[in-house]
Coordinates of C-alpha atoms in Angstrom, one line a residue:
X219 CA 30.5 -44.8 106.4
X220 CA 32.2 -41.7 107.6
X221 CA 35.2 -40.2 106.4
X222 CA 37.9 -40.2 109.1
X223 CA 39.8 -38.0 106.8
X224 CA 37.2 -35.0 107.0
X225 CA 36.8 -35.9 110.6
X226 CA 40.9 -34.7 110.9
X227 CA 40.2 -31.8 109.0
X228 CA 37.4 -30.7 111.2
X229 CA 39.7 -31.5 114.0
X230 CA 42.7 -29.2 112.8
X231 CA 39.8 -26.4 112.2
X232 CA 38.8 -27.0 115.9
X233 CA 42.5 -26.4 117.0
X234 CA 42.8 -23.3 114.5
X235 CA 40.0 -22.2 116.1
X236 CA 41.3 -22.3 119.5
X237 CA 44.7 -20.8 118.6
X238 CA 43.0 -17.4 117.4
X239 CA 40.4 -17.0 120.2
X240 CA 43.4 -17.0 122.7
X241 CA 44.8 -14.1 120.7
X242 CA 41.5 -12.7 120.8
X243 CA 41.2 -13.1 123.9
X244 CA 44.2 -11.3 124.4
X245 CA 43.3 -8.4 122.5
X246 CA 40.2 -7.8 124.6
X247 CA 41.9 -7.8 127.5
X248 CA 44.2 -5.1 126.2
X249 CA 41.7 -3.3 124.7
X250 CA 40.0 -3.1 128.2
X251 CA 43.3 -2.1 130.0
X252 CA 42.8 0.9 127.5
X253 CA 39.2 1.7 128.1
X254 CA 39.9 2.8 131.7
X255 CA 39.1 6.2 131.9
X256 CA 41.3 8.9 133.0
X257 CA 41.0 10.8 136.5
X258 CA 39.7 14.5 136.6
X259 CA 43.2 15.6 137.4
X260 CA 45.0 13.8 134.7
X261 CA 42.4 15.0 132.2
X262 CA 42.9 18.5 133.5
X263 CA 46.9 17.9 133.1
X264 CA 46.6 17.0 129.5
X265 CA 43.9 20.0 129.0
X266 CA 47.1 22.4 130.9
X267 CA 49.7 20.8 128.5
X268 CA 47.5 21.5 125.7
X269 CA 46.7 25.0 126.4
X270 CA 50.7 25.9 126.9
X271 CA 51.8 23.4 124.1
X272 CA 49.5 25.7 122.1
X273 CA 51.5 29.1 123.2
X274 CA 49.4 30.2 126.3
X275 CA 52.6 31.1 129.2
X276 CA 52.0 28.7 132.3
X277 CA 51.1 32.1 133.7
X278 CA 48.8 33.2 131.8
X279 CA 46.9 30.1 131.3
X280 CA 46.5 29.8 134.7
X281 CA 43.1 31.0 134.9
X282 CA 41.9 29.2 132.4
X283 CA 43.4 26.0 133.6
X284 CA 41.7 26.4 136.7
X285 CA 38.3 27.1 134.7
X286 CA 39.5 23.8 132.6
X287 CA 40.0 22.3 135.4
X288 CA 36.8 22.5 137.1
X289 CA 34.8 22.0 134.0
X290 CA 35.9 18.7 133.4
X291 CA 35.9 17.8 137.4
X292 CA 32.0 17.7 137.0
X293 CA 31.6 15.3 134.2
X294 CA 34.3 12.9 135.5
X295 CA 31.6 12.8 138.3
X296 CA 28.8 11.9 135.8
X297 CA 31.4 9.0 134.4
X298 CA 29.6 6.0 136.2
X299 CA 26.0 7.1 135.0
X300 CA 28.0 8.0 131.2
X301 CA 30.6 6.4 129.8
X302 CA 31.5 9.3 127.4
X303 CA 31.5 11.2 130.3
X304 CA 34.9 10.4 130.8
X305 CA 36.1 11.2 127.7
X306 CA 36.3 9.7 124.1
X307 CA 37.6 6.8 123.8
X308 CA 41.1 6.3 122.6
X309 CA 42.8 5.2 119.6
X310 CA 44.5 2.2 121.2
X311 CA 41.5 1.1 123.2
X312 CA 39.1 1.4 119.7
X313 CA 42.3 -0.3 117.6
X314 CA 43.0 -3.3 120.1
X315 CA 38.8 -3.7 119.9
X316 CA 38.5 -4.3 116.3
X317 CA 41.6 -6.4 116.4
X318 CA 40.1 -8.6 119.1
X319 CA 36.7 -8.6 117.0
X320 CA 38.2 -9.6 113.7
X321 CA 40.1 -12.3 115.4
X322 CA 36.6 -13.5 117.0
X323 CA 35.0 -13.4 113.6
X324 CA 37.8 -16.0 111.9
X325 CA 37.7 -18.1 114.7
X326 CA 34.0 -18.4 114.8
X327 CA 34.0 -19.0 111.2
X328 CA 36.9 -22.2 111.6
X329 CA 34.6 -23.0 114.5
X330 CA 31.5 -23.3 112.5
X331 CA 34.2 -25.0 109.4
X332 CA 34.8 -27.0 111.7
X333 CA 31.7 -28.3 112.7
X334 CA 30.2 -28.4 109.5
X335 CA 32.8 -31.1 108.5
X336 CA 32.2 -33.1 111.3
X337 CA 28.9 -33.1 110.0
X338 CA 29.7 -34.0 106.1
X339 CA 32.3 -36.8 107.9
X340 CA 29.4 -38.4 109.9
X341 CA 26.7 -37.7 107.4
X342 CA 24.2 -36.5 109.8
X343 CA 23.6 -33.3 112.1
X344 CA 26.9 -33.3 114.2
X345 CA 25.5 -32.6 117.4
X346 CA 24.6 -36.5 118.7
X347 CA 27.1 -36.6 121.4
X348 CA 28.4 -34.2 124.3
X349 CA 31.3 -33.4 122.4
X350 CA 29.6 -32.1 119.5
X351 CA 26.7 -30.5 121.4
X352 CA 29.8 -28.5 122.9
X353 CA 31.7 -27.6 119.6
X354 CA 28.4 -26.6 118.4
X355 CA 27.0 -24.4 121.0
X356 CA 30.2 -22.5 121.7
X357 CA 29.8 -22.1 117.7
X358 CA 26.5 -20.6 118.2
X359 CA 27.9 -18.1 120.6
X360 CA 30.5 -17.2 118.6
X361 CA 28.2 -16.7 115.6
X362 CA 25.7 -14.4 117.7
X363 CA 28.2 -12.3 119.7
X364 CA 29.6 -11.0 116.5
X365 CA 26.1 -10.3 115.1
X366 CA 25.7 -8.5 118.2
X367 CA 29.1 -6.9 118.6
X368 CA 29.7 -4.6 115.9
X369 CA 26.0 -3.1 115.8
X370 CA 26.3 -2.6 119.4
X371 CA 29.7 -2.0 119.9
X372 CA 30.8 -4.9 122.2
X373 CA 33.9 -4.8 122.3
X374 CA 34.1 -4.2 125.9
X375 CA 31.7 -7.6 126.6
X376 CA 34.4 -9.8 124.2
X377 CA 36.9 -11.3 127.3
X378 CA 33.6 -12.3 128.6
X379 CA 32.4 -14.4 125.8
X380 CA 35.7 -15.7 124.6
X381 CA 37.0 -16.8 127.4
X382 CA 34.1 -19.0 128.5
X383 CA 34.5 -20.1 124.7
X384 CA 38.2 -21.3 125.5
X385 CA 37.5 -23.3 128.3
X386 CA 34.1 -25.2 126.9
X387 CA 36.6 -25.8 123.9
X388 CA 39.5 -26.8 125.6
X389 CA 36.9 -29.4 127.9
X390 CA 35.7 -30.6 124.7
X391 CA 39.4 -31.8 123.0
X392 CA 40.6 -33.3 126.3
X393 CA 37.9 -34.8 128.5
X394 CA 34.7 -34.4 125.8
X395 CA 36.5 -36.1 122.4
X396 CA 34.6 -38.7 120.5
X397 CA 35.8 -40.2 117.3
X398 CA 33.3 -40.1 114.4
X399 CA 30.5 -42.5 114.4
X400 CA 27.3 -43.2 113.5
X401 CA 24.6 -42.6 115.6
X402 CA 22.4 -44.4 118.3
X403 CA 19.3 -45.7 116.7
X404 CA 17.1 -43.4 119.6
X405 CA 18.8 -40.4 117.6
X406 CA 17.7 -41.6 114.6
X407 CA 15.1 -38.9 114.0
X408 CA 14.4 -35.5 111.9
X409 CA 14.1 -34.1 115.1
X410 CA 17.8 -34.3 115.9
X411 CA 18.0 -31.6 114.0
X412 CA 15.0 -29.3 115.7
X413 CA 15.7 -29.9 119.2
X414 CA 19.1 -30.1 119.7
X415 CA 19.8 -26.7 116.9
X416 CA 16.6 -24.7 119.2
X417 CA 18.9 -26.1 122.3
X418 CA 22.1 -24.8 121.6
X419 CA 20.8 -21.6 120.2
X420 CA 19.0 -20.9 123.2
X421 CA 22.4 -21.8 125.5
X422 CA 24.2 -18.9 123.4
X423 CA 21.6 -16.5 124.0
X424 CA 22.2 -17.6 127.7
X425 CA 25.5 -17.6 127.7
X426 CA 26.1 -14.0 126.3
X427 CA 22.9 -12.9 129.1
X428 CA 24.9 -14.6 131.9
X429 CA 28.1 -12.5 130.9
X430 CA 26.5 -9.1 130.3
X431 CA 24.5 -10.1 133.9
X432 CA 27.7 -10.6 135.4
X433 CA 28.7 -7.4 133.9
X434 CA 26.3 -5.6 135.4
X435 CA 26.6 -6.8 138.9
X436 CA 30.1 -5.2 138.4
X437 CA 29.0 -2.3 137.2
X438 CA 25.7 -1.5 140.2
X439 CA 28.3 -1.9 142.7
X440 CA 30.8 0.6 141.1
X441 CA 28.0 3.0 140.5
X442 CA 26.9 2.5 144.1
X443 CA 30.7 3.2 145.4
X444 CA 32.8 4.9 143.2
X445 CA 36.2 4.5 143.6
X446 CA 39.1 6.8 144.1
X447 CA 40.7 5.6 141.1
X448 CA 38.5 4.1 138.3
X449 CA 39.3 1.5 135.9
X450 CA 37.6 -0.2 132.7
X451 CA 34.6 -1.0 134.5
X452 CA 33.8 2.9 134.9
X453 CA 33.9 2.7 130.6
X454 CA 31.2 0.3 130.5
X455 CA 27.4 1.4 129.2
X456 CA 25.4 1.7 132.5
X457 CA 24.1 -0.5 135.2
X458 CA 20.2 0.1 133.8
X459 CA 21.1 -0.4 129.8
X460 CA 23.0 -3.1 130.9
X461 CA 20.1 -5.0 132.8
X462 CA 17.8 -4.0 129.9
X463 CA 20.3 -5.5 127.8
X464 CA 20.7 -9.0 129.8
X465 CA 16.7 -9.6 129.8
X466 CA 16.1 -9.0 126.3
X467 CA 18.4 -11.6 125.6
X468 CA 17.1 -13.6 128.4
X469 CA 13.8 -13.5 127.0
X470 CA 14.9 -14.4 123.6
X471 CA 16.4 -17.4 125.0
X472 CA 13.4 -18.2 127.3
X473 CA 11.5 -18.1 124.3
X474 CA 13.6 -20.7 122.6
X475 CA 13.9 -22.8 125.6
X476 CA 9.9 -23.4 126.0
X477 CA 10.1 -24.3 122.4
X478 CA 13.1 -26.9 123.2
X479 CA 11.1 -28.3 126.1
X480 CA 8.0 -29.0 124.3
X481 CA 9.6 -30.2 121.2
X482 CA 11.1 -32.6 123.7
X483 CA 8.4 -34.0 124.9
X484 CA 7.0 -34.5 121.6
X485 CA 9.7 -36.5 120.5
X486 CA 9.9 -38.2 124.0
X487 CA 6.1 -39.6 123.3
X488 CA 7.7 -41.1 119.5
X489 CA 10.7 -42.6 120.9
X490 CA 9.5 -43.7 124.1
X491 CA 5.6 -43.6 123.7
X492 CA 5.4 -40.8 126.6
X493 CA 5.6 -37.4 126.6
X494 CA 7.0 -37.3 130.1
X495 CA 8.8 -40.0 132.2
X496 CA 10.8 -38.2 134.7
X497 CA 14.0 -38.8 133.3
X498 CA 17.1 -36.6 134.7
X499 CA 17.1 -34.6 131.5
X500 CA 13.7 -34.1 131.2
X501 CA 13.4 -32.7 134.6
X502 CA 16.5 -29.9 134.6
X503 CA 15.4 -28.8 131.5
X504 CA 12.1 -28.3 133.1
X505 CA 14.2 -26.9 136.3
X506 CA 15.8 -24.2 133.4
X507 CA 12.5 -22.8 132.1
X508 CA 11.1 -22.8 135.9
X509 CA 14.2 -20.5 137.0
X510 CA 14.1 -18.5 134.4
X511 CA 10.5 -18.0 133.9
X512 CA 11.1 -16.5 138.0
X513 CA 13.2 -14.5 136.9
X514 CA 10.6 -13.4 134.0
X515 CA 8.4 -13.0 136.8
X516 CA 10.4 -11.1 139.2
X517 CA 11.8 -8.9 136.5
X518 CA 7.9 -7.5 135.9
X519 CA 7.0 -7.2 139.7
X520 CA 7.1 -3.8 140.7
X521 CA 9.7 -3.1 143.3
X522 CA 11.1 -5.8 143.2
X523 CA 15.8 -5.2 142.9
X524 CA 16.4 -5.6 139.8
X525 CA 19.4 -7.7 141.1
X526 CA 17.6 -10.0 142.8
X527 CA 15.9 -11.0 139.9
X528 CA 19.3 -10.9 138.0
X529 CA 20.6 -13.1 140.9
X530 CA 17.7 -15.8 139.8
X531 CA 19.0 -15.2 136.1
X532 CA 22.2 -16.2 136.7
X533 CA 21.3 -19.0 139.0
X534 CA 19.3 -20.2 135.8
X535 CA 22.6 -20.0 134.0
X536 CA 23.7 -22.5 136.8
X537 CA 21.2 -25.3 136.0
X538 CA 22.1 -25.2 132.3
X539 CA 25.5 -25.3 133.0
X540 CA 24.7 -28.6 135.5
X541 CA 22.3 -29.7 133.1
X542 CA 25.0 -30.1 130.4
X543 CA 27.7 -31.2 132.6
X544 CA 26.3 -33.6 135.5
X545 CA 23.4 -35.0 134.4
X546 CA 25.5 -36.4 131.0
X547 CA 28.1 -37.4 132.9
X548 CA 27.4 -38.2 136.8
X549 CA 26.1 -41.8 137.1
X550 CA 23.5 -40.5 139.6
X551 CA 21.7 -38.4 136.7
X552 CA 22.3 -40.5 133.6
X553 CA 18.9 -41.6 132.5
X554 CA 17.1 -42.5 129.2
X555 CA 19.2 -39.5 127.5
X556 CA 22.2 -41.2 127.9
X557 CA 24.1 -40.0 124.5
X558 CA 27.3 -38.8 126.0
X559 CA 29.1 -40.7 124.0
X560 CA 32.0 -40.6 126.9

C-alpha cells in the first residue's frame, strides 16, 4: 500500500526545492556579474585615488601613479593564464557566492527529503520510473556539486549546475509526473537498487564534467583572444586546470558507468535469461561507454587538442542525455526497458 499522504509531502518538498534553486540560481548569476575583473586602467584609477585619498597631492603622486600604473598593466596581462592576476576577489562577488551555495545546500537537502519520502510512500527504492530516475539524479548532482564546491571553491561553476537542475526539475513536475505506485514485477529485484543508484551517480558525475567542459571551451577561446574588455569568464581557474578538472570527473564517471553496464547485463541474463538482446537501452548505454572510452583514448594520445577530445566528451554527454530522453519515451526506441511509467 503506499501512502498518498507522504507521496504529497514529498511533492511539496520537490516544489520547495525548486523555489530555492531559482534563488540560487540567481545568486550565482550575480555573484558572477561581480567576479568580472577590472581593466588595467580602472585598477590604476582606484590605486591613483588611493594614493591621493591617502594625502599624496595629484602632483606629487604623479610619478608614482605612472610607476602604479605600469606595474599593475603587466599582471592584468597575465589575468587569462591567473585569475588572481586580476586582482582579489571582492567582497560582493565572495558574499553573493556563499549565498548562492547555502541556498544550493537546502535545496539539495529538500531534494534528497523529497526523494527519500517518495521512497518510504512507495516502500521500495524510488527510482522505478522516469520521473523518479529524474528527481533522483538531479539529487545526486546536487549532493556532489556541494561536496565539490566548497573544497574547491565553485562558486563560479554554480549557474552551471543549477540551472540544468531547474529545467530537469521543472520537466519532471510537468511532462515526467507519475503518481505513487507499486512497481512492475521486471523491477522486482535487489538490483533495482545497484543499477539504477551506480546509474544516476555516474550521470551527476557527467553532468558536473559536461558543465566544467563547457566551461572550458569558453575559457581556451578567451585565452586564445583576449578581449578589450574582460568579463567573468577572465575570473575563472585556467583553460588547463579546467580540462584536468573535467577528465578526472570524467573518469570517475566512466568508471561507474562500466560498472552500470555490466551490472546490467547481469541482471538482463535473470530477468530475461540473456545477458544481451539488443534492446534500445542496452545499446545507448553501450553507445555512452564507447564515446566516452574515445574520449579516454584521445585524452592519452599524444598530440592530440585537448579540445577535440573534450568535443568527444561532451558529445558523450549527448548520448546520455538521448539515452534518458528518447529511447524512454520515442516509440521508435522503447524496447524491453519500457518503465517510463508515462
Amino acid at each position: 500500500m503506499t501512502s498518498q499522504t507522504l507521496a504529497s509531502w514529498a511533492n511539496n518538498a520537490l516544489y520547495s526545492s525548486m523555489v530555492v534553486f531559482t534563488l540560487a540560481m540567481l545568486a550565482f548569476v550575480t555573484h558572477l556579474s561581480a567576479r568580472a575583473p577590472r581593466r588595467a586602467e580602472e585598477r590604476a584609477a582606484a590605486r591613483t585615488d588611493v594614493l591621493v585619498g591617502a594625502g599624496a597631492a595629484p602632483g606629487a603622486g604623479s610619478s608614482d601613479t605612472v610607476v602604479g600604473s605600469e606595474a599593475e598593466a603587466e599582471p592584468a596581462a597575465d589575468a587569462a593564464a591567473d585569475p588572481a592576476a586580476s586582482g582579489p576577489e571582492s567582497l560582493r562577488s565572495r558574499q553573493w557566492g556563499s549565498i548562492g551555495l547555502t541556498l544550493t545546500y537546502l535545496a539539495t537537502l529538500l531534494l534528497v527529503g523529497s526523494v527519500l519520502m517518495r521512497g518510504v510512500a512507495v516502500s521500495r527504492p524510488p527510482w522505478g520510473n522516469m520521473f523518479e530516475f529524474a528527481t533522483a539524479a538531479v539529487a545526486a548532482v546536487g549532493v556532489a556539486y556541494s561536496l565539490l564546491a566548497r573544497r574547491n571553491r565553485w562558486e563560479w561553476l554554480g549557474v552551471f549546475i543549477v540551472t540544468p537542475i531547474l529545467l530537469v526539475l521543472g520537466l519532471s513536475v510537468t511532462v515526467l509526473y507519475t503518481e505513487a505506485h507499486e512497481l512492475m514485477p521486471a523491477l522486482k529485484s535487489y538490483w533495482l537498487a545497484i543499477h539504477v543508484t551506480v546509474a544516476f551517480l555516474a550521470v551527476a558525475l557527467f553532468t558536473i564534467a559536461a558543465a566544467v567542459g563547457a566551461v572550458y571551451l569558453l575559457r581556451v577561446r578567451r585565452e586564445e583572444h583576449p578581449p578589450a574588455k574582460p568579463n567573468f569568464i577572465e575570473s575563472l581557474p585556467s583553460a588547463v586546470s579546467l580540462e584536468r578538472t573535467a577528465y578526472s570527473l570524467n573518469m570517475g564517471a566512466f568508471i561507474l558507468w562500466t560498472f552500470t553496464l555490466i551490472a546490467g547485463s547481469i541482471w538482463a541474463k535473470q530477468a530475461w535469461g540473456a545477458y544481451w538482446q539488443w534492446d534500445p537501452k542496452e545499446v545507448w548505454t553501450f553507445v555512452i561507454w564507447a564515446v566516452y572510452a574515445a574520449y579516454m583514448h584521445s585524452r592519452a594520445t599524444a598530440g592530440v587538442d585537448a579540445r577535440k577530445s573534450m568535443y568527444i566528451a561532451l558529445a558523450g554527454y549527448a548520448a546520455v542525455i538521448i539515452n534518458f530522453t528518447a529511447v524512454n519515451l520515442v516509440s521508435t526506441f522503447v524496447g524491453m526497458h519500457n518503465y517510463s511509467g508515462m
